[in-house]
Amino acid sequence: MEVLAPTASLFRGKQSARRRRVTAEYAIKAFFGSNAVVAVVVLALITIFLFREGSGFFGQNLTNLRVYRRAGLEFVDIMRGAAERHSELSRQLNTLRLEELRSHPDAAALQGFDQFSNGFSDAAEDLNGLVSDANDQALALRDTLLQASQVDPSVTASLSGTAANSVSLVGADQGMVALRSSGARFEPVSQLMKTKIEALLARPPALADAKARRSFTQWTAHLRDYLARFPEISQRLRAWDPHRPTPAYRAMTSFLFGPEWVTASFWQDWYGIIPLLVGSIMVAAVALLLAVPLGVSAAIYVSEVATRTEKRLIKPYIEFISAIPSVVLGFFGIAVVGQAVRALSQASFMKWVPFFPISERLNVFTAGSLLALMAVPTIFTLSEDALRNVPRGFKEASYALGANRLQTIVRVLIPTALSGIISAILLGLGRVIGETMVVLLCAGNRIAIPDFTEGLGLGSIFQPVHTMTGIIAQEMGEVVRGSIHYRALFMVGLVLFILTLGINYLAQRIVTRYRLKLG
């Protein structure tokens, strides 16, 4: 019995130690597991919140589109398009005048051109008056429909295409007859306008500058194409039907593929995400074009070339960039980068660039440059980790075969670490596409698709744009909760959320594949 006592005591000690170890492991597992659960729950709550707040947008947008057609706003916009195209051609004439004036400062020599320009502007007087009258009639008709829908449920059903008749719609039908009669005047008005413009083209102005003459020839071709579309516009007006049903899918397609984002308009609100999406993609593309060479090259240098002293200096300074507040970078972009780029474009030795000088200092390039600075630390750190994790034997084998350092880097290290470098670039993309403050301060905030014909497309990066993150930050504080504008902003946030989630998911898949490859 005395011999068994120490053995039993030792056994009880081992059991106690095992229980303490199990308890510690359980505590560690519970701590980290609870944090993981919290992260998943928060992500789920964000997703549910975005879907809940934005879910009613498509129904409201469909009603908005049906009122647009039923009230005749669509009918007026057909004629308005012709008037706006004439105004655009008039602005192009003013640009031609400036080109001629720069080459020949004598204002008296431009008298003939000014007479031509004034005659062209006056030719659309009747068309502008017609559009103005039709505009007033359509607005009155829309007010009638909206007021009737508040007191008569059958009017709302009619707008949704589920009711055939309503007593409250009698006044609206009478207003539609008056609107269609004003549209019938478009054909004689357009013919008179065409006659006046043809008479002007028979006596074109004399231009001394060769570039201005070429531009005027191009302008004339655009003008003749514009005049040739008048019969097509008349046919569209005759074929337009206010009772033609608006399919339900238009609520989604007008948002996903719509080229306009117009809010708080007296006429018609449009919620098309395309100009915002294009602006976000362009800013992110410029940022990556600048950040990828800088970040990857710096990672290669620090990993394979730099001395220990250089590593201690370069790496902390690059990573310190991520600690700079984005609002500070935005102010730097406004005061320094944008101003410097515009001043450079106005320099005499840059006249060979077709889209210089630029007038906007806040544009895609300015915002992209600042976002590139923010993306460099992410790309640098992850790319350096990928290069450092390449097995040492790969480099030694390359040197043993007689390859020099550059050949080893280009043909061995980069291909081996390519998956990690690509994942670093994708995470850098996710970093810049979700940035708000810099693009809000430096992108120019013009809601329009850039002109990709300027300077063979390169001129578009010096034009102002708006982004998805910028529009949410700018307009969310001004909207009424539950309104269509409010829900549209949440739909933009949902698209941005899905986009960034997809980018990060793709990056994680590449990282996993990269680790399995090395393992």
Tab-separated table of N, CA and C in Angstrom, residues 329-340 361-362 366 442:
chain	number	residue	atom	x	y	z
A	329	LEU	N	-4.504	63.693	-47.122
A	329	LEU	CA	-4.104	63.426	-48.507
A	329	LEU	C	-5.026	64.157	-49.489
A	330	GLY	N	-6.312	64.248	-49.144
A	330	GLY	CA	-7.234	64.978	-50.012
A	330	GLY	C	-6.889	66.444	-50.109
A	331	PHE	N	-6.567	67.071	-48.995
A	331	PHE	CA	-6.147	68.472	-49.018
A	331	PHE	C	-4.854	68.648	-49.813
A	332	PHE	N	-3.948	67.692	-49.665
A	332	PHE	CA	-2.694	67.740	-50.428
A	332	PHE	C	-2.972	67.649	-51.930
A	333	GLY	N	-3.953	66.796	-52.292
A	333	GLY	CA	-4.303	66.680	-53.705
A	333	GLY	C	-4.900	67.958	-54.259
A	334	ILE	N	-5.742	68.631	-53.465
A	334	ILE	CA	-6.354	69.878	-53.923
A	334	ILE	C	-5.311	70.977	-54.074
A	335	ALA	N	-4.464	71.129	-53.067
A	335	ALA	CA	-3.553	72.279	-53.023
A	335	ALA	C	-2.297	72.077	-53.840
A	336	VAL	N	-1.843	70.833	-53.993
A	336	VAL	CA	-0.533	70.602	-54.616
A	336	VAL	C	-0.653	69.823	-55.917
A	337	VAL	N	-1.166	68.583	-55.834
A	337	VAL	CA	-1.137	67.707	-57.010
A	337	VAL	C	-1.989	68.271	-58.140
A	338	GLY	N	-3.251	68.605	-57.854
A	338	GLY	CA	-4.122	69.128	-58.900
A	338	GLY	C	-3.599	70.412	-59.512
A	339	GLN	N	-3.124	71.307	-58.678
A	339	GLN	CA	-2.595	72.575	-59.169
A	339	GLN	C	-1.343	72.360	-60.008
A	340	ALA	N	-0.475	71.419	-59.590
A	340	ALA	CA	0.763	71.155	-60.330
A	340	ALA	C	0.466	70.542	-61.692
A	361	ARG	N	-8.609	71.108	-62.297
A	361	ARG	CA	-7.499	70.549	-61.514
A	361	ARG	C	-7.939	69.354	-60.677
A	362	LEU	N	-9.247	69.211	-60.450
A	362	LEU	CA	-9.777	68.063	-59.730
A	362	LEU	C	-10.382	67.103	-60.748
A	366	THR	N	-5.930	63.282	-60.634
A	366	THR	CA	-5.602	63.793	-59.305
A	366	THR	C	-6.040	62.821	-58.222
A	442	CYS	N	-11.079	65.192	-54.413
A	442	CYS	CA	-10.152	65.366	-55.540
A	442	CYS	C	-10.676	64.911	-56.893
